[in-house]
mmCIF file with all atom_site columns, C-alpha atoms in Angstrom:
data_model
loop_
_atom_site.group_PDB
_atom_site.id
_atom_site.type_symbol
_atom_site.label_atom_id
_atom_site.label_alt_id
_atom_site.label_comp_id
_atom_site.label_asym_id
_atom_site.label_entity_id
_atom_site.label_seq_id
_atom_site.pdbx_PDB_ins_code
_atom_site.Cartn_x
_atom_site.Cartn_y
_atom_site.Cartn_z
_atom_site.occupancy
_atom_site.B_iso_or_equiv
_atom_site.pdbx_formal_charge
_atom_site.auth_seq_id
_atom_site.auth_comp_id
_atom_site.auth_asym_id
_atom_site.auth_atom_id
_atom_site.pdbx_PDB_model_num
ATOM 1   C CA . MET A 1 1   ? -4.018  29.326  -9.644  1.00 41.00 ? 12  MET A CA 1
ATOM 2   C CA . GLY A 1 2   ? -3.111  25.625  -9.876  1.00 41.00 ? 13  GLY A CA 1
ATOM 3   C CA . SER A 1 3   ? -3.806  23.523  -12.907 1.00 40.00 ? 14  SER A CA 1
ATOM 4   C CA . LEU A 1 4   ? -7.068  21.627  -13.022 1.00 42.00 ? 15  LEU A CA 1
ATOM 5   C CA . GLY A 1 5   ? -5.384  18.252  -13.502 1.00 42.00 ? 16  GLY A CA 1
ATOM 6   C CA . ALA A 1 6   ? -2.944  18.569  -10.617 1.00 40.00 ? 17  ALA A CA 1
ATOM 7   C CA . ALA A 1 7   ? -3.447  16.236  -7.686  1.00 39.00 ? 18  ALA A CA 1
ATOM 8   C CA . PRO A 1 8   ? -3.606  17.908  -4.290  1.00 39.00 ? 19  PRO A CA 1
ATOM 9   C CA . ALA A 1 9   ? -0.464  17.687  -2.208  1.00 46.00 ? 20  ALA A CA 1
ATOM 10  C CA . ILE A 1 10  ? -0.646  15.085  0.535   1.00 47.00 ? 21  ILE A CA 1
ATOM 11  C CA . SER A 1 11  ? 0.982   15.895  3.837   1.00 52.00 ? 22  SER A CA 1
ATOM 12  C CA . PRO A 1 12  ? 3.640   13.530  5.219   1.00 62.00 ? 23  PRO A CA 1
ATOM 13  C CA . LEU A 1 13  ? 1.322   12.690  8.122   1.00 55.00 ? 24  LEU A CA 1
ATOM 14  C CA . ALA A 1 14  ? -1.491  11.746  5.746   1.00 55.00 ? 25  ALA A CA 1
ATOM 15  C CA . GLN A 1 15  ? 0.930   9.643   3.698   1.00 61.00 ? 26  GLN A CA 1
ATOM 16  C CA . ARG A 1 16  ? 2.102   7.858   6.830   1.00 71.00 ? 27  ARG A CA 1
ATOM 17  C CA . MET A 1 17  ? -1.447  7.195   8.005   1.00 73.00 ? 28  MET A CA 1
ATOM 18  C CA . LEU A 1 18  ? -2.443  5.828   4.589   1.00 72.00 ? 29  LEU A CA 1
ATOM 19  C CA . ALA A 1 19  ? 0.663   3.635   4.477   1.00 78.00 ? 30  ALA A CA 1
ATOM 20  C CA . GLN A 1 20  ? -0.159  2.270   7.939   1.00 85.00 ? 31  GLN A CA 1
ATOM 21  C CA . ARG A 1 21  ? -3.784  1.547   7.030   1.00 87.00 ? 32  ARG A CA 1
ATOM 22  C CA . LEU A 1 22  ? -2.714  -0.033  3.755   1.00 88.00 ? 33  LEU A CA 1
ATOM 23  C CA . LEU A 1 23  ? -0.107  -2.255  5.405   1.00 89.00 ? 34  LEU A CA 1
ATOM 24  C CA . GLN A 1 24  ? -2.515  -3.346  8.126   1.00 91.00 ? 35  GLN A CA 1
ATOM 25  C CA . ALA A 1 25  ? -5.304  -4.152  5.662   1.00 93.00 ? 36  ALA A CA 1
ATOM 26  C CA . LEU A 1 26  ? -2.955  -6.003  3.326   1.00 93.00 ? 37  LEU A CA 1
ATOM 27  C CA . ALA A 1 27  ? -1.401  -7.980  6.198   1.00 93.00 ? 38  ALA A CA 1
ATOM 28  C CA . GLN A 1 28  ? -4.838  -9.036  7.456   1.00 93.00 ? 39  GLN A CA 1
ATOM 29  C CA . GLU A 1 29  ? -6.131  -9.987  4.023   1.00 95.00 ? 40  GLU A CA 1
ATOM 30  C CA . GLN A 1 30  ? -2.943  -11.794 3.052   1.00 95.00 ? 41  GLN A CA 1
ATOM 31  C CA . GLN A 1 31  ? -2.914  -13.727 6.331   1.00 93.00 ? 42  GLN A CA 1
ATOM 32  C CA . ALA A 1 32  ? -6.548  -14.742 5.793   1.00 95.00 ? 43  ALA A CA 1
ATOM 33  C CA . ARG A 1 33  ? -5.519  -16.099 2.365   1.00 93.00 ? 44  ARG A CA 1
ATOM 34  C CA . GLY A 1 34  ? -2.577  -18.158 3.614   1.00 94.00 ? 45  GLY A CA 1
ATOM 35  C CA . GLY A 1 35  ? 0.037   -15.669 2.468   1.00 92.00 ? 46  GLY A CA 1
ATOM 36  C CA . GLN A 1 36  ? -1.257  -15.371 -1.084  1.00 95.00 ? 47  GLN A CA 1
ATOM 37  C CA . ALA A 1 37  ? -1.308  -12.028 -2.889  1.00 96.00 ? 48  ALA A CA 1
ATOM 38  C CA . VAL A 1 38  ? -4.491  -9.963  -2.579  1.00 96.00 ? 49  VAL A CA 1
ATOM 39  C CA . ALA A 1 39  ? -6.327  -8.147  -5.344  1.00 96.00 ? 50  ALA A CA 1
ATOM 40  C CA . LEU A 1 40  ? -5.876  -4.382  -5.276  1.00 95.00 ? 51  LEU A CA 1
ATOM 41  C CA . VAL A 1 41  ? -9.636  -3.900  -5.581  1.00 95.00 ? 52  VAL A CA 1
ATOM 42  C CA . ARG A 1 42  ? -10.150 -5.959  -2.401  1.00 95.00 ? 53  ARG A CA 1
ATOM 43  C CA . ILE A 1 43  ? -7.782  -3.709  -0.444  1.00 95.00 ? 54  ILE A CA 1
ATOM 44  C CA . ALA A 1 44  ? -9.405  -0.623  -1.946  1.00 93.00 ? 55  ALA A CA 1
ATOM 45  C CA . LYS A 1 45  ? -12.789 -1.892  -0.784  1.00 94.00 ? 56  LYS A CA 1
ATOM 46  C CA . CYS A 1 46  ? -11.436 -2.578  2.723   1.00 92.00 ? 57  CYS A CA 1
ATOM 47  C CA . LEU A 1 47  ? -10.062 0.963   2.930   1.00 91.00 ? 58  LEU A CA 1
ATOM 48  C CA . ASP A 1 48  ? -13.004 2.589   1.128   1.00 90.00 ? 59  ASP A CA 1
ATOM 49  C CA . ALA A 1 49  ? -10.554 4.233   -1.265  1.00 88.00 ? 60  ALA A CA 1
ATOM 50  C CA . PRO A 1 50  ? -10.219 4.311   -5.041  1.00 91.00 ? 61  PRO A CA 1
ATOM 51  C CA . ALA A 1 51  ? -7.933  1.559   -6.358  1.00 92.00 ? 62  ALA A CA 1
ATOM 52  C CA . SER A 1 52  ? -6.137  3.968   -8.703  1.00 90.00 ? 63  SER A CA 1
ATOM 53  C CA . GLY A 1 53  ? -5.309  6.257   -5.776  1.00 87.00 ? 64  GLY A CA 1
ATOM 54  C CA . LEU A 1 54  ? -3.961  3.360   -3.723  1.00 89.00 ? 65  LEU A CA 1
ATOM 55  C CA . LEU A 1 55  ? -1.787  2.225   -6.615  1.00 88.00 ? 66  LEU A CA 1
ATOM 56  C CA . ARG A 1 56  ? -0.345  5.750   -6.917  1.00 87.00 ? 67  ARG A CA 1
ATOM 57  C CA . GLU A 1 57  ? 0.262   5.871   -3.163  1.00 86.00 ? 68  GLU A CA 1
ATOM 58  C CA . LEU A 1 58  ? 2.023   2.507   -3.315  1.00 87.00 ? 69  LEU A CA 1
ATOM 59  C CA . ALA A 1 59  ? 4.254   3.751   -6.109  1.00 87.00 ? 70  ALA A CA 1
ATOM 60  C CA . MET A 1 60  ? 5.077   6.874   -4.096  1.00 85.00 ? 71  MET A CA 1
ATOM 61  C CA . LEU A 1 61  ? 5.735   4.874   -0.927  1.00 85.00 ? 72  LEU A CA 1
ATOM 62  C CA . ASN A 1 62  ? 8.042   2.464   -2.739  1.00 86.00 ? 73  ASN A CA 1
ATOM 63  C CA . LEU A 1 63  ? 9.849   5.383   -4.401  1.00 87.00 ? 74  LEU A CA 1
ATOM 64  C CA . LEU A 1 64  ? 10.422  7.053   -1.031  1.00 85.00 ? 75  LEU A CA 1
ATOM 65  C CA . LEU A 1 65  ? 11.735  3.792   0.404   1.00 87.00 ? 76  LEU A CA 1
ATOM 66  C CA . GLU A 1 66  ? 14.011  3.340   -2.607  1.00 88.00 ? 77  GLU A CA 1
ATOM 67  C CA . GLN A 1 67  ? 15.377  6.878   -2.185  1.00 88.00 ? 78  GLN A CA 1
ATOM 68  C CA . ALA A 1 68  ? 16.102  6.042   1.466   1.00 87.00 ? 79  ALA A CA 1
ATOM 69  C CA . GLN A 1 69  ? 17.855  2.879   0.232   1.00 91.00 ? 80  GLN A CA 1
ATOM 70  C CA . GLN A 1 70  ? 15.266  0.691   1.950   1.00 89.00 ? 81  GLN A CA 1
ATOM 71  C CA . PRO A 1 71  ? 13.517  -2.317  0.416   1.00 91.00 ? 82  PRO A CA 1
ATOM 72  C CA . ALA A 1 72  ? 9.959   -1.904  -0.886  1.00 90.00 ? 83  ALA A CA 1
ATOM 73  C CA . TRP A 1 73  ? 7.153   -2.870  1.492   1.00 90.00 ? 84  TRP A CA 1
ATOM 74  C CA . VAL A 1 74  ? 4.588   -3.934  -1.076  1.00 92.00 ? 85  VAL A CA 1
ATOM 75  C CA . GLN A 1 75  ? 4.995   -5.726  -4.365  1.00 93.00 ? 86  GLN A CA 1
ATOM 76  C CA . ALA A 1 76  ? 2.362   -4.974  -6.996  1.00 92.00 ? 87  ALA A CA 1
ATOM 77  C CA . GLU A 1 77  ? 2.078   -7.313  -9.942  1.00 93.00 ? 88  GLU A CA 1
ATOM 78  C CA . ALA A 1 78  ? -0.410  -7.523  -12.803 1.00 93.00 ? 89  ALA A CA 1
ATOM 79  C CA . VAL A 1 79  ? -1.724  -11.097 -13.007 1.00 93.00 ? 90  VAL A CA 1
ATOM 80  C CA . GLU A 1 80  ? -4.259  -11.956 -15.693 1.00 93.00 ? 91  GLU A CA 1
ATOM 81  C CA . GLY A 1 81  ? -5.364  -8.328  -15.942 1.00 91.00 ? 92  GLY A CA 1
ATOM 82  C CA . ARG A 1 82  ? -5.702  -7.775  -12.178 1.00 93.00 ? 93  ARG A CA 1
ATOM 83  C CA . TRP A 1 83  ? -3.311  -5.920  -9.905  1.00 94.00 ? 94  TRP A CA 1
ATOM 84  C CA . MET A 1 84  ? -2.285  -8.187  -7.043  1.00 96.00 ? 95  MET A CA 1
ATOM 85  C CA . LEU A 1 85  ? -0.540  -6.913  -3.911  1.00 96.00 ? 96  LEU A CA 1
ATOM 86  C CA . ALA A 1 86  ? 1.740   -8.778  -1.551  1.00 96.00 ? 97  ALA A CA 1
ATOM 87  C CA . LEU A 1 87  ? 3.838   -7.680  1.388   1.00 94.00 ? 98  LEU A CA 1
ATOM 88  C CA . THR A 1 88  ? 7.566   -8.120  1.058   1.00 92.00 ? 99  THR A CA 1
ATOM 89  C CA . ALA A 1 89  ? 9.583   -9.314  4.071   1.00 92.00 ? 100 ALA A CA 1
ATOM 90  C CA . ALA A 1 90  ? 10.293  -5.657  4.916   1.00 90.00 ? 101 ALA A CA 1
ATOM 91  C CA . GLY A 1 91  ? 6.588   -4.815  4.549   1.00 88.00 ? 102 GLY A CA 1
ATOM 92  C CA . ALA A 1 92  ? 5.572   -7.678  6.828   1.00 89.00 ? 103 ALA A CA 1
ATOM 93  C CA . ALA A 1 93  ? 8.048   -6.438  9.438   1.00 88.00 ? 104 ALA A CA 1
ATOM 94  C CA . ALA A 1 94  ? 6.706   -2.884  9.130   1.00 85.00 ? 105 ALA A CA 1
ATOM 95  C CA . ALA A 1 95  ? 3.107   -4.140  9.427   1.00 85.00 ? 106 ALA A CA 1
ATOM 96  C CA . ALA A 1 96  ? 4.023   -6.117  12.559  1.00 86.00 ? 107 ALA A CA 1
ATOM 97  C CA . GLN A 1 97  ? 5.605   -3.012  14.109  1.00 84.00 ? 108 GLN A CA 1
ATOM 98  C CA . ILE A 1 98  ? 2.482   -0.970  13.352  1.00 77.00 ? 109 ILE A CA 1
ATOM 99  C CA . THR A 1 99  ? 0.261   -3.616  14.916  1.00 72.00 ? 110 THR A CA 1
ATOM 100 C CA . GLU A 1 100 ? 2.440   -3.792  18.039  1.00 73.00 ? 111 GLU A CA 1
ATOM 101 C CA . GLY A 1 101 ? 2.734   -0.020  18.356  1.00 61.00 ? 112 GLY A CA 1
#
């Protein structure tokens, strides 16, 4: 039996789908704000997902990219007590590929 506090394993397909949805939502919101960073809670609301879960997924995504020696797609920064998200150049390119594909 697994421990009560353990998070369920997420399949690679589910991770990829979440990353795609996250990148698309962030790209749209950031574009609507003239390229400015977007509050994590705004993206969570757009995706109907808990902000804490999205932040964990972002950390995992960036770790996987780092292990593959690729640049991070999303930069998360705490500004005045709020987590703000912004696409990096690599993230913007990935979001554009998702939109085209």
